[in-house]
């Protein structure tokens, strides 16, 4: 039986053997609790025909748990110092492939085409580097990758924003962007004590299940996201004031914007955070006629 990497003693032993020092700037907080790792893997629903993409394998704590349950694991790691360590700690897992690259610069689709020819489904599973969680998640969603879903650990505060419902303080443009592409839920809160070194924020695991098609039908995706961002421009402002302040030529088009809101049954005095994704879709489809024709 191979010893798990994710125990405090084994992790310390590996770090000492290689004289490894953590880089805070790369979000290096390694997991040292095997039970938490197993639960993360459980949430991903892997089988021996699943291909897994991991981001930031560190010294391989999560990677080895994934390798035991999936057909193949492809992991992107930015820190070159970790490559010889991973070659050592994961030497018993021939189904792991480490790619030395910044995941934000990676062409993930061609990696999938090359590495996952004979898998039945693809999941992204990771303990994300906290300084880049949002750009990584948005890249995974907007690159239209053939993945079934994403199970990742991240800051609790970001997890709360991603899975927030309308009318709550955490609901905002990130909630809508992620929920447009996926069904999002926070599945586990995680204490700081299971990391080495301990981060100074709380953590959580979210599960995003990709929708077959986006949650709502919009005529112009980029305008939809522009309307959403504008609506949350300043949280204390009404939807009308935010839209006219943050959309181009908004002030000149105030009357049309107000008329559009009223026609849709959306009180112009409401705040952006009270609108459902369906209301945002209807609003952007109607406002596109005002803004795109008059632009
Ligand atoms: N998976 C390991 C674990 O759970 O113990 C390590 C997780 S640690 C929170 C984040 C990892 O992401 C580190 O290994 C770090 O070097 C790596 N990393 C940071 N930025 C990255 C990027 N842009 N692309 C790929 N890997 C990155």
PDB file of N, CA and C in Angstrom, residues 214-261:
ATOM      1  N   UNK A 214     -26.936  27.266 -22.100  1.00  0.00           N
ATOM      2  CA  UNK A 214     -26.974  28.271 -21.035  1.00  0.00           C
ATOM      3  C   UNK A 214     -28.339  28.363 -20.353  1.00  0.00           C
ATOM      4  N   UNK A 215     -28.346  28.857 -19.116  1.00  0.00           N
ATOM      5  CA  UNK A 215     -29.575  28.908 -18.308  1.00  0.00           C
ATOM      6  C   UNK A 215     -30.668  29.733 -18.964  1.00  0.00           C
ATOM      7  N   UNK A 216     -30.274  30.740 -19.737  1.00  0.00           N
ATOM      8  CA  UNK A 216     -31.270  31.604 -20.402  1.00  0.00           C
ATOM      9  C   UNK A 216     -30.839  31.854 -21.842  1.00  0.00           C
ATOM     10  N   UNK A 217     -31.837  32.211 -22.670  1.00  0.00           N
ATOM     11  CA  UNK A 217     -31.510  32.495 -24.073  1.00  0.00           C
ATOM     12  C   UNK A 217     -31.281  33.990 -24.234  1.00  0.00           C
ATOM     13  N   UNK A 218     -30.105  34.358 -24.711  1.00  0.00           N
ATOM     14  CA  UNK A 218     -29.851  35.784 -24.944  1.00  0.00           C
ATOM     15  C   UNK A 218     -29.441  35.973 -26.404  1.00  0.00           C
ATOM     16  N   UNK A 219     -29.839  37.120 -26.967  1.00  0.00           N
ATOM     17  CA  UNK A 219     -29.546  37.366 -28.388  1.00  0.00           C
ATOM     18  C   UNK A 219     -28.093  37.756 -28.594  1.00  0.00           C
ATOM     19  N   UNK A 220     -27.523  38.424 -27.580  1.00  0.00           N
ATOM     20  CA  UNK A 220     -26.158  38.932 -27.728  1.00  0.00           C
ATOM     21  C   UNK A 220     -25.455  38.727 -26.382  1.00  0.00           C
ATOM     22  N   UNK A 221     -24.610  37.665 -26.325  1.00  0.00           N
ATOM     23  CA  UNK A 221     -24.002  37.272 -25.045  1.00  0.00           C
ATOM     24  C   UNK A 221     -23.158  38.388 -24.439  1.00  0.00           C
ATOM     25  N   UNK A 222     -22.363  39.053 -25.265  1.00  0.00           N
ATOM     26  CA  UNK A 222     -21.458  40.032 -24.662  1.00  0.00           C
ATOM     27  C   UNK A 222     -22.258  41.229 -24.149  1.00  0.00           C
ATOM     28  N   UNK A 223     -23.357  41.599 -24.844  1.00  0.00           N
ATOM     29  CA  UNK A 223     -24.195  42.688 -24.343  1.00  0.00           C
ATOM     30  C   UNK A 223     -24.916  42.272 -23.050  1.00  0.00           C
ATOM     31  N   UNK A 224     -25.341  40.997 -22.976  1.00  0.00           N
ATOM     32  CA  UNK A 224     -25.974  40.480 -21.750  1.00  0.00           C
ATOM     33  C   UNK A 224     -25.042  40.686 -20.552  1.00  0.00           C
ATOM     34  N   UNK A 225     -23.760  40.271 -20.716  1.00  0.00           N
ATOM     35  CA  UNK A 225     -22.832  40.412 -19.590  1.00  0.00           C
ATOM     36  C   UNK A 225     -22.520  41.887 -19.299  1.00  0.00           C
ATOM     37  N   UNK A 226     -22.564  42.721 -20.349  1.00  0.00           N
ATOM     38  CA  UNK A 226     -22.356  44.162 -20.146  1.00  0.00           C
ATOM     39  C   UNK A 226     -23.504  44.751 -19.302  1.00  0.00           C
ATOM     40  N   UNK A 227     -24.740  44.327 -19.625  1.00  0.00           N
ATOM     41  CA  UNK A 227     -25.916  44.806 -18.866  1.00  0.00           C
ATOM     42  C   UNK A 227     -25.824  44.335 -17.411  1.00  0.00           C
ATOM     43  N   UNK A 228     -25.412  43.071 -17.213  1.00  0.00           N
ATOM     44  CA  UNK A 228     -25.300  42.534 -15.848  1.00  0.00           C
ATOM     45  C   UNK A 228     -24.252  43.344 -15.063  1.00  0.00           C
ATOM     46  N   UNK A 229     -23.077  43.524 -15.654  1.00  0.00           N
ATOM     47  CA  UNK A 229     -22.016  44.272 -14.939  1.00  0.00           C
ATOM     48  C   UNK A 229     -22.481  45.689 -14.634  1.00  0.00           C
ATOM     49  N   UNK A 230     -23.148  46.334 -15.617  1.00  0.00           N
ATOM     50  CA  UNK A 230     -23.623  47.706 -15.408  1.00  0.00           C
ATOM     51  C   UNK A 230     -24.629  47.749 -14.259  1.00  0.00           C
ATOM     52  N   UNK A 231     -25.506  46.753 -14.182  1.00  0.00           N
ATOM     53  CA  UNK A 231     -26.569  46.744 -13.165  1.00  0.00           C
ATOM     54  C   UNK A 231     -26.015  46.657 -11.745  1.00  0.00           C
ATOM     55  N   UNK A 232     -24.809  46.068 -11.619  1.00  0.00           N
ATOM     56  CA  UNK A 232     -24.192  45.953 -10.294  1.00  0.00           C
ATOM     57  C   UNK A 232     -23.100  47.008 -10.100  1.00  0.00           C
ATOM     58  N   UNK A 233     -23.059  47.998 -11.015  1.00  0.00           N
ATOM     59  CA  UNK A 233     -21.987  49.010 -10.978  1.00  0.00           C
ATOM     60  C   UNK A 233     -21.792  49.591  -9.594  1.00  0.00           C
ATOM     61  N   UNK A 234     -22.834  50.144  -9.012  1.00  0.00           N
ATOM     62  CA  UNK A 234     -22.777  50.631  -7.624  1.00  0.00           C
ATOM     63  C   UNK A 234     -23.983  50.046  -6.917  1.00  0.00           C
ATOM     64  N   UNK A 235     -23.702  49.237  -5.916  1.00  0.00           N
ATOM     65  CA  UNK A 235     -24.764  48.411  -5.337  1.00  0.00           C
ATOM     66  C   UNK A 235     -25.897  49.208  -4.699  1.00  0.00           C
ATOM     67  N   UNK A 236     -25.601  50.430  -4.254  1.00  0.00           N
ATOM     68  CA  UNK A 236     -26.667  51.196  -3.600  1.00  0.00           C
ATOM     69  C   UNK A 236     -27.604  51.863  -4.605  1.00  0.00           C
ATOM     70  N   UNK A 237     -27.143  51.958  -5.851  1.00  0.00           N
ATOM     71  CA  UNK A 237     -27.956  52.645  -6.855  1.00  0.00           C
ATOM     72  C   UNK A 237     -29.080  51.750  -7.376  1.00  0.00           C
ATOM     73  N   UNK A 238     -30.136  52.402  -7.898  1.00  0.00           N
ATOM     74  CA  UNK A 238     -31.235  51.635  -8.505  1.00  0.00           C
ATOM     75  C   UNK A 238     -30.754  51.055  -9.833  1.00  0.00           C
ATOM     76  N   UNK A 239     -31.515  50.087 -10.332  1.00  0.00           N
ATOM     77  CA  UNK A 239     -31.159  49.472 -11.618  1.00  0.00           C
ATOM     78  C   UNK A 239     -31.133  50.548 -12.709  1.00  0.00           C
ATOM     79  N   UNK A 240     -32.102  51.462 -12.688  1.00  0.00           N
ATOM     80  CA  UNK A 240     -32.150  52.501 -13.726  1.00  0.00           C
ATOM     81  C   UNK A 240     -30.884  53.366 -13.674  1.00  0.00           C
ATOM     82  N   UNK A 241     -30.536  53.834 -12.490  1.00  0.00           N
ATOM     83  CA  UNK A 241     -29.362  54.713 -12.393  1.00  0.00           C
ATOM     84  C   UNK A 241     -28.077  53.988 -12.769  1.00  0.00           C
ATOM     85  N   UNK A 242     -27.957  52.736 -12.382  1.00  0.00           N
ATOM     86  CA  UNK A 242     -26.761  51.974 -12.759  1.00  0.00           C
ATOM     87  C   UNK A 242     -26.681  51.797 -14.273  1.00  0.00           C
ATOM     88  N   UNK A 243     -27.807  51.447 -14.881  1.00  0.00           N
ATOM     89  CA  UNK A 243     -27.785  51.207 -16.341  1.00  0.00           C
ATOM     90  C   UNK A 243     -27.420  52.490 -17.081  1.00  0.00           C
ATOM     91  N   UNK A 244     -28.017  53.614 -16.694  1.00  0.00           N
ATOM     92  CA  UNK A 244     -27.719  54.832 -17.468  1.00  0.00           C
ATOM     93  C   UNK A 244     -26.310  55.347 -17.160  1.00  0.00           C
ATOM     94  N   UNK A 245     -25.788  55.058 -15.972  1.00  0.00           N
ATOM     95  CA  UNK A 245     -24.419  55.515 -15.667  1.00  0.00           C
ATOM     96  C   UNK A 245     -23.370  54.624 -16.294  1.00  0.00           C
ATOM     97  N   UNK A 246     -23.644  53.335 -16.461  1.00  0.00           N
ATOM     98  CA  UNK A 246     -22.570  52.411 -16.851  1.00  0.00           C
ATOM     99  C   UNK A 246     -22.697  51.848 -18.261  1.00  0.00           C
ATOM    100  N   UNK A 247     -23.788  52.125 -18.955  1.00  0.00           N
ATOM    101  CA  UNK A 247     -23.844  51.687 -20.363  1.00  0.00           C
ATOM    102  C   UNK A 247     -23.480  52.893 -21.244  1.00  0.00           C
ATOM    103  N   UNK A 248     -22.803  52.651 -22.366  1.00  0.00           N
ATOM    104  CA  UNK A 248     -22.384  53.780 -23.209  1.00  0.00           C
ATOM    105  C   UNK A 248     -23.602  54.571 -23.708  1.00  0.00           C
ATOM    106  N   UNK A 249     -23.533  55.900 -23.611  1.00  0.00           N
ATOM    107  CA  UNK A 249     -24.639  56.802 -23.982  1.00  0.00           C
ATOM    108  C   UNK A 249     -25.885  56.611 -23.124  1.00  0.00           C
ATOM    109  N   UNK A 250     -25.717  55.962 -21.961  1.00  0.00           N
ATOM    110  CA  UNK A 250     -26.865  55.649 -21.105  1.00  0.00           C
ATOM    111  C   UNK A 250     -27.673  56.878 -20.735  1.00  0.00           C
ATOM    112  N   UNK A 251     -26.968  57.954 -20.402  1.00  0.00           N
ATOM    113  CA  UNK A 251     -27.690  59.157 -19.918  1.00  0.00           C
ATOM    114  C   UNK A 251     -28.629  59.696 -20.995  1.00  0.00           C
ATOM    115  N   UNK A 252     -28.146  59.713 -22.269  1.00  0.00           N
ATOM    116  CA  UNK A 252     -28.994  60.216 -23.364  1.00  0.00           C
ATOM    117  C   UNK A 252     -30.203  59.302 -23.592  1.00  0.00           C
ATOM    118  N   UNK A 253     -30.048  58.020 -23.235  1.00  0.00           N
ATOM    119  CA  UNK A 253     -31.116  57.055 -23.541  1.00  0.00           C
ATOM    120  C   UNK A 253     -31.992  56.749 -22.322  1.00  0.00           C
ATOM    121  N   UNK A 254     -31.903  57.641 -21.320  1.00  0.00           N
ATOM    122  CA  UNK A 254     -32.587  57.371 -20.046  1.00  0.00           C
ATOM    123  C   UNK A 254     -34.076  57.005 -20.220  1.00  0.00           C
ATOM    124  N   UNK A 255     -34.767  57.804 -21.041  1.00  0.00           N
ATOM    125  CA  UNK A 255     -36.215  57.553 -21.170  1.00  0.00           C
ATOM    126  C   UNK A 255     -36.503  56.173 -21.759  1.00  0.00           C
ATOM    127  N   UNK A 256     -35.701  55.808 -22.772  1.00  0.00           N
ATOM    128  CA  UNK A 256     -35.922  54.489 -23.389  1.00  0.00           C
ATOM    129  C   UNK A 256     -35.617  53.376 -22.401  1.00  0.00           C
ATOM    130  N   UNK A 257     -34.572  53.570 -21.576  1.00  0.00           N
ATOM    131  CA  UNK A 257     -34.210  52.533 -20.600  1.00  0.00           C
ATOM    132  C   UNK A 257     -35.340  52.386 -19.574  1.00  0.00           C
ATOM    133  N   UNK A 258     -35.827  53.528 -19.115  1.00  0.00           N
ATOM    134  CA  UNK A 258     -36.903  53.496 -18.116  1.00  0.00           C
ATOM    135  C   UNK A 258     -38.156  52.824 -18.711  1.00  0.00           C
ATOM    136  N   UNK A 259     -38.461  53.175 -19.963  1.00  0.00           N
ATOM    137  CA  UNK A 259     -39.628  52.593 -20.637  1.00  0.00           C
ATOM    138  C   UNK A 259     -39.461  51.079 -20.795  1.00  0.00           C
ATOM    139  N   UNK A 260     -38.246  50.656 -21.140  1.00  0.00           N
ATOM    140  CA  UNK A 260     -37.999  49.217 -21.318  1.00  0.00           C
ATOM    141  C   UNK A 260     -38.221  48.474 -20.010  1.00  0.00           C
ATOM    142  N   UNK A 261     -37.678  49.028 -18.918  1.00  0.00           N
ATOM    143  CA  UNK A 261     -37.841  48.377 -17.606  1.00  0.00           C
ATOM    144  C   UNK A 261     -39.334  48.253 -17.273  1.00  0.00           C
TER     145      UNK A 261
END
